[in-house]
GROMACS .gro file of C-alpha atoms in nm:
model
  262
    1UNK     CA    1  -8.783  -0.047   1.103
    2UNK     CA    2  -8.439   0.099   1.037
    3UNK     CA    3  -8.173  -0.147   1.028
    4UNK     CA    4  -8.150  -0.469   1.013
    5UNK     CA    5  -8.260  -0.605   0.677
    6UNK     CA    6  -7.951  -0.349   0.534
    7UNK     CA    7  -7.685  -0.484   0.770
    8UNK     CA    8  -7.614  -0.806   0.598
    9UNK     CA    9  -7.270  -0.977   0.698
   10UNK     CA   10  -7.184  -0.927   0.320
   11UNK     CA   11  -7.250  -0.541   0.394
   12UNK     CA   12  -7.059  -0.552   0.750
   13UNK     CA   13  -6.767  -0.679   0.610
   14UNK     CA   14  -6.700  -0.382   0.390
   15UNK     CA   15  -6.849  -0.090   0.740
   16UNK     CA   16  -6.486  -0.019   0.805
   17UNK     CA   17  -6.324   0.140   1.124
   18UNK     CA   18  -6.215   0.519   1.057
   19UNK     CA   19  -5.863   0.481   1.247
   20UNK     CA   20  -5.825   0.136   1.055
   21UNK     CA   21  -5.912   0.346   0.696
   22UNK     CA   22  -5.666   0.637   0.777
   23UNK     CA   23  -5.395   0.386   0.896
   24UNK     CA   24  -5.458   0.198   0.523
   25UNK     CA   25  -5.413   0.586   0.404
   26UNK     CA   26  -5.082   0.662   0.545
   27UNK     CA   27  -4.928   0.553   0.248
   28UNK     CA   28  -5.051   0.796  -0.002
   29UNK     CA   29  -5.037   1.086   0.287
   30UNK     CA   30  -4.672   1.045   0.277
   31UNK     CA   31  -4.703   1.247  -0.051
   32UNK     CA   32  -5.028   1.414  -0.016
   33UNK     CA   33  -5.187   1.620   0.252
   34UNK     CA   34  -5.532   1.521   0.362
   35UNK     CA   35  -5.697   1.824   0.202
   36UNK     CA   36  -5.519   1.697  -0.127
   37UNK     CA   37  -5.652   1.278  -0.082
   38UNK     CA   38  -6.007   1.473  -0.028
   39UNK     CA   39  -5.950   1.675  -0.389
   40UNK     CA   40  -5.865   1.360  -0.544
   41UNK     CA   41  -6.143   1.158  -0.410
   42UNK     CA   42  -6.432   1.440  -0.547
   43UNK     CA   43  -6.250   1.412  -0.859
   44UNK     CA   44  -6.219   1.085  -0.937
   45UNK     CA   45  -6.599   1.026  -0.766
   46UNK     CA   46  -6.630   1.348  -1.071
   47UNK     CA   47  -6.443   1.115  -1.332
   48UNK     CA   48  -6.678   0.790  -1.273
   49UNK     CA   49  -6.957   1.063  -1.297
   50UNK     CA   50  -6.888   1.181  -1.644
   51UNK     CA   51  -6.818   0.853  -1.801
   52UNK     CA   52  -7.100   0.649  -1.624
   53UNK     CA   53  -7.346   0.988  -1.796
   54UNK     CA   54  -7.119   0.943  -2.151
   55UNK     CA   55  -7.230   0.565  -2.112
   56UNK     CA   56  -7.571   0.624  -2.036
   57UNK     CA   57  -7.571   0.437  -1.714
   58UNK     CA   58  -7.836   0.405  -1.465
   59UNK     CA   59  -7.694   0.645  -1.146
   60UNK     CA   60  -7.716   0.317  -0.983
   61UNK     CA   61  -7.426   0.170  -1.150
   62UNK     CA   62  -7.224   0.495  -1.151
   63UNK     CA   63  -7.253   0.484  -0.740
   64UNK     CA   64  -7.171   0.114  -0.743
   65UNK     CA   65  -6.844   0.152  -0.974
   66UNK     CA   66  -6.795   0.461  -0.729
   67UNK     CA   67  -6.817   0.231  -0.440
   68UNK     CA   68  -6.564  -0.012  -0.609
   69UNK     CA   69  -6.336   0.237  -0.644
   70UNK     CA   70  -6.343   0.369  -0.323
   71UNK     CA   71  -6.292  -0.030  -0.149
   72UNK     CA   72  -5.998  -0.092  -0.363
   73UNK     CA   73  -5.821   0.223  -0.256
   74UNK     CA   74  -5.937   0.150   0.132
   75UNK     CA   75  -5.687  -0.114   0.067
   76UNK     CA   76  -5.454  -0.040  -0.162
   77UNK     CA   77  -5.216   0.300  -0.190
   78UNK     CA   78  -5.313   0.489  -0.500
   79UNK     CA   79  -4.964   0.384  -0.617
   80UNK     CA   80  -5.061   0.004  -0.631
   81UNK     CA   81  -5.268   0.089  -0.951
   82UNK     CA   82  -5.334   0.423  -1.120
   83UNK     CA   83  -5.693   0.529  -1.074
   84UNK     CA   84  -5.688   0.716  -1.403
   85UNK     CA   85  -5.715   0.337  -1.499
   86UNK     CA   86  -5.911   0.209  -1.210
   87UNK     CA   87  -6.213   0.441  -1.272
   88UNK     CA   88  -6.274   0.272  -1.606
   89UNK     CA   89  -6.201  -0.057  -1.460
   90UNK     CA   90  -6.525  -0.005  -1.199
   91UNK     CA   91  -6.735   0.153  -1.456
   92UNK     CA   92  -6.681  -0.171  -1.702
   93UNK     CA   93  -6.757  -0.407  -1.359
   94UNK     CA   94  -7.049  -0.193  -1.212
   95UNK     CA   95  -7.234  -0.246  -1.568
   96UNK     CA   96  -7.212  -0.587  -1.538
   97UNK     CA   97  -7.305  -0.649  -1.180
   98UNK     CA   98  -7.582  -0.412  -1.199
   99UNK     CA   99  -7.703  -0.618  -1.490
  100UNK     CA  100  -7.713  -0.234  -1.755
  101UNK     CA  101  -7.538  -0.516  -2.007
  102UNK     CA  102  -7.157  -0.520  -2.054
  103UNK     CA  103  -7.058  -0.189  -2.171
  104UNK     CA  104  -6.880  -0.315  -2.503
  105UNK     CA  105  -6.506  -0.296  -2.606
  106UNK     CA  106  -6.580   0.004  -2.842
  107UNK     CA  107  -6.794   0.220  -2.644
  108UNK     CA  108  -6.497   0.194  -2.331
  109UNK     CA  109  -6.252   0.257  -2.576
  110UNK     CA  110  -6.360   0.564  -2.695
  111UNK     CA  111  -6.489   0.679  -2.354
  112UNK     CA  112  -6.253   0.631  -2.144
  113UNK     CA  113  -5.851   0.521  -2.319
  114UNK     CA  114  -5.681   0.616  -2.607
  115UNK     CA  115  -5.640   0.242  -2.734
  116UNK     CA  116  -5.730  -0.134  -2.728
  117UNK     CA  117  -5.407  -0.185  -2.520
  118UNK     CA  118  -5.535   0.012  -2.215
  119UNK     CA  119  -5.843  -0.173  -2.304
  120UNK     CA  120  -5.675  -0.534  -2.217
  121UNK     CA  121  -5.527  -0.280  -1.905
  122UNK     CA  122  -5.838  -0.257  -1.819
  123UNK     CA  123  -5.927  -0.653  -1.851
  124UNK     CA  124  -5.552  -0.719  -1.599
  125UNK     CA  125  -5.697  -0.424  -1.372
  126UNK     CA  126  -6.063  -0.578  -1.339
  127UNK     CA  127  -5.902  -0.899  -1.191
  128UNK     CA  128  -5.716  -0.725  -0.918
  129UNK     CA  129  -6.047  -0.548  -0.841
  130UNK     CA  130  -6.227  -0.897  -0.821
  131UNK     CA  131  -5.955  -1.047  -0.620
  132UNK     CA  132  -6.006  -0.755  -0.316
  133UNK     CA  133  -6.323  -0.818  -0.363
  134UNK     CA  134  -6.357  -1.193  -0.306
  135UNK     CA  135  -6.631  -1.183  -0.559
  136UNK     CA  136  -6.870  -1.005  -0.300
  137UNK     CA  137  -7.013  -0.793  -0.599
  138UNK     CA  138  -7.319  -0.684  -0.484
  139UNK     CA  139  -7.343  -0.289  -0.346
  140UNK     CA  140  -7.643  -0.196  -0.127
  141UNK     CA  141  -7.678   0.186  -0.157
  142UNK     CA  142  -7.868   0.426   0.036
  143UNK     CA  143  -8.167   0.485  -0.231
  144UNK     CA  144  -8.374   0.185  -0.173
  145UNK     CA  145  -8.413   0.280   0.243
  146UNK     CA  146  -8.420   0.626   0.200
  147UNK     CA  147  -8.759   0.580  -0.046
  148UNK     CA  148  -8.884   0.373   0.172
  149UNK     CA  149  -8.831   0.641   0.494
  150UNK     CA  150  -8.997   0.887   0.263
  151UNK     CA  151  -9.277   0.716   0.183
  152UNK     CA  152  -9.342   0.652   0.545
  153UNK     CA  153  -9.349   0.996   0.598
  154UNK     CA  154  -9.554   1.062   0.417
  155UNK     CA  155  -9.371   1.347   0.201
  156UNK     CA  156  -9.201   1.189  -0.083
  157UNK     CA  157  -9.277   1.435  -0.335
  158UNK     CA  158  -9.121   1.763  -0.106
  159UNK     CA  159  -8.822   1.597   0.070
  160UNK     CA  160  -8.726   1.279  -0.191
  161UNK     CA  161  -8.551   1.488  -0.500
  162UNK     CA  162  -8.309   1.681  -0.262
  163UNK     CA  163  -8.274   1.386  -0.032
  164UNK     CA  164  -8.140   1.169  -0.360
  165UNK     CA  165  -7.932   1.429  -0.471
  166UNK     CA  166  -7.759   1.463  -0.106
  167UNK     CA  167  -7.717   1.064  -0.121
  168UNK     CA  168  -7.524   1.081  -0.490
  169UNK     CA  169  -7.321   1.388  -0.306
  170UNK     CA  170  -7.181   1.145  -0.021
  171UNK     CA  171  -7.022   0.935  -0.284
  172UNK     CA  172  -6.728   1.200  -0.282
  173UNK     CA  173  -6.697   1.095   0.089
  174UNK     CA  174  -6.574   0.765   0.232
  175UNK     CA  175  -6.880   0.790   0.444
  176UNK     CA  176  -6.984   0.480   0.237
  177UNK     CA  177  -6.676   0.280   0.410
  178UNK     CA  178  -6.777   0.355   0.757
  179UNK     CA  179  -7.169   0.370   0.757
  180UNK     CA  180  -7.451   0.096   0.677
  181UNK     CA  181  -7.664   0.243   0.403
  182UNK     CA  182  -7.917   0.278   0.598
  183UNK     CA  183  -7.807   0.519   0.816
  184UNK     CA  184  -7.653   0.743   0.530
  185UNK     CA  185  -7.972   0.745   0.388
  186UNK     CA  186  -8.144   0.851   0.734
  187UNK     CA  187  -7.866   1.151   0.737
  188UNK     CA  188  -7.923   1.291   0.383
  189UNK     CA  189  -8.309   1.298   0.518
  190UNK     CA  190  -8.233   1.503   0.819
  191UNK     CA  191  -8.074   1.692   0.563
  192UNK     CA  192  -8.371   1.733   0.337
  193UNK     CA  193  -8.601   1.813   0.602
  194UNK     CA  194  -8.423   2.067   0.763
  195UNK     CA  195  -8.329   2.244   0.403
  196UNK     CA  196  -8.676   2.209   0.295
  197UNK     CA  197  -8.828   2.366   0.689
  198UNK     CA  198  -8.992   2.045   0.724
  199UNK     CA  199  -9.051   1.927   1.089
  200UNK     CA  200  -8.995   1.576   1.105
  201UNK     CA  201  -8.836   1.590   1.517
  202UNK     CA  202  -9.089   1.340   1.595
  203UNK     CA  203  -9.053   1.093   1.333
  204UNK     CA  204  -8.681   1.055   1.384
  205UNK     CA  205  -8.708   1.037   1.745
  206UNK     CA  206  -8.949   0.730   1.710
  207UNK     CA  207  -8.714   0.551   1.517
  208UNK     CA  208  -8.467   0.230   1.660
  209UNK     CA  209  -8.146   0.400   1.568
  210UNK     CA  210  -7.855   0.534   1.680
  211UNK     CA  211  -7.879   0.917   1.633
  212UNK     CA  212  -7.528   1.007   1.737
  213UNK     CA  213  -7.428   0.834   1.409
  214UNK     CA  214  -7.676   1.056   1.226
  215UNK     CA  215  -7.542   1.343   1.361
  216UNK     CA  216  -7.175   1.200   1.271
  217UNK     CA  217  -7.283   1.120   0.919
  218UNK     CA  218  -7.446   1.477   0.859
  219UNK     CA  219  -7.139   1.684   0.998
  220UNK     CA  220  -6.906   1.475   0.726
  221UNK     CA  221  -7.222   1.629   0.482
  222UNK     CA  222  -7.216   1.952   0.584
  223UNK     CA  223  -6.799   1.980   0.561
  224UNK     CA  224  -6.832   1.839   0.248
  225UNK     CA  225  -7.045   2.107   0.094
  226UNK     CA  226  -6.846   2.407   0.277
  227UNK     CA  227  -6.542   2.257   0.101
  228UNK     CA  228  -6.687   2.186  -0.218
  229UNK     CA  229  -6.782   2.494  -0.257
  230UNK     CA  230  -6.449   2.651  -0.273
  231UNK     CA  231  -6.262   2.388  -0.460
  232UNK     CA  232  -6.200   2.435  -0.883
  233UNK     CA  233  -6.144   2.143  -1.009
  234UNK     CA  234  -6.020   2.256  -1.327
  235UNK     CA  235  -5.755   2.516  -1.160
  236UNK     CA  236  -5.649   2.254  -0.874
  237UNK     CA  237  -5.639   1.911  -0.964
  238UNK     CA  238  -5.326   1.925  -1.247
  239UNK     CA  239  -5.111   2.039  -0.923
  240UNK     CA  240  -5.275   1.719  -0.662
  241UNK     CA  241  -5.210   1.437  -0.984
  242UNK     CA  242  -4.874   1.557  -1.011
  243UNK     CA  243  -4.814   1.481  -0.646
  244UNK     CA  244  -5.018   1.199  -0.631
  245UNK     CA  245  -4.782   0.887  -0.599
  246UNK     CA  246  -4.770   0.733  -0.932
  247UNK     CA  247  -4.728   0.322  -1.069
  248UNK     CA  248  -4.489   0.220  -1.345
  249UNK     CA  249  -4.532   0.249  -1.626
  250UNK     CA  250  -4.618   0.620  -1.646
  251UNK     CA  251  -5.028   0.603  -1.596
  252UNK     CA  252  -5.220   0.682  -1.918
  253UNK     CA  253  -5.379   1.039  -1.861
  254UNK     CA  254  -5.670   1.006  -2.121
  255UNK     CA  255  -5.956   0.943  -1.867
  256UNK     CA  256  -5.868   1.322  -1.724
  257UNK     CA  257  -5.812   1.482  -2.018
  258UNK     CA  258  -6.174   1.354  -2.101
  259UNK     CA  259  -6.345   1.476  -1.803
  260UNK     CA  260  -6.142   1.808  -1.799
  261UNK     CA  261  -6.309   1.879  -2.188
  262UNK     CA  262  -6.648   1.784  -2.057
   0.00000   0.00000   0.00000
């Protein structure tokens, strides 16, 4: 049952190795300690968040643009192109792939940049994004499996809220560059069940799947959440972006000044 319909070749190509990702990463840890690169990612997964919810877009489309986001910089140093523009950028592209309807010019604008010249930014930065992308657009996410393992056992209504919830949370991981979304969405179930007291040994034990992956994907869970918990934002993150290595021209700080008021 688990598997096969959610590794699609398309999907395979973007399952990256973890030595290959941190080799990519070496770059930006030249300036940054790993602790820092993990601050940034929850807040710009934080920064997609807010604007995707100032939008009104589908949580769908915020995890795709989140997704986006996180392929480009799998590739790219964070010095190749600010992500204080980048964010936008996947927001604007996510709405259209996920078929919400173009976001329009004014709407962005006033969201997310201080002018219709970061606005055409935005337009140059979307084509660089398309280019890594070779036009492979379309994001399977965890949600659609994980309803369906619900359903099947039978216990949608206990275990599916927290379950969904744990899914949007691995977005400030890169657990979405190294694991099918299948098996992510397996993880934030073993999750559920044991917050929630629910026995489900059995069920997982007659699935087709490899459960030392689980168990991989569910220790990067739990060390998220007994980071998170001690990490302000608000009082950290001015100190990380002003190590972060920057582009020229000086990046255009409007999209954190935004989320910081929210």
């Amino acid at each position: 049952m688990a598997g096969n319909f959610w590794q699609s070749s398309h999907y395979l190509q973007w399952v990256l190795d973890k030595q290959d990702l941190m080799k990519e990463r070496q770059k930006d840890l030249k300036f940054l300690t790993e602790e820092e690169y993990w601050k940034l990612q929850i807040f710009f997964a934080n920064v997609i968040q807010a604007l995707g919810e100032h939008l009104k877009l589908r949580q769908q489309v915020i995890a795709t643009a989140t997704v986006y986001f996180k392929r480009f910089y799998a590739r790219y140093s964070l010095k190749s192109i600010d992500p204080v523009l980048m964010a936008p950028t996947c927001v604007f592209l996510a709405s259209k792939v996920e078929e919400f309807g173009v976001v329009s010019n004014t709407r962005l604008i006033s969201a997310a940049t201080s002018s219709c010249f970061v606005y055409l930014q935005i337009l140059e930065c979307e084509f660089y994004l398309l280019e890594l992308m070779d036009c492979c657009l379309i994001v399977y996410h965890p949600y659609r499996p994980l309803l369906q393992y619900v359903q099947d056992m039978g216990q949608e209504d206990m275990l599916l809220p927290l379950a969904w919830r744990i899914v949007n949370d691995t977005y400030r991981t890169d657990l979405c560059l190294l694991y099918p979304p299948f098996m992510i969405a397996l993880a934030c179930l073993h999750v559920a069940c044991v917050v929630q007291q629910k026995d489900a040994r059995q069920w997982f034990a007659e699935l087709s799947v490899d459960m030392d992956k689980i168990l991989e994907i569910i220790r990067v869970i739990l060390k998220l959440y007994d980071q998170w918990k001690n990490f302000d934002d608000r009082k950290e993150i001015a100190a990380v972006l002003n190590k972060m290595p920057k582009p020229k021209p000086p990046p255009n700080r409007y999209v954190v000044y935004l989320f910081l008021s929210l």
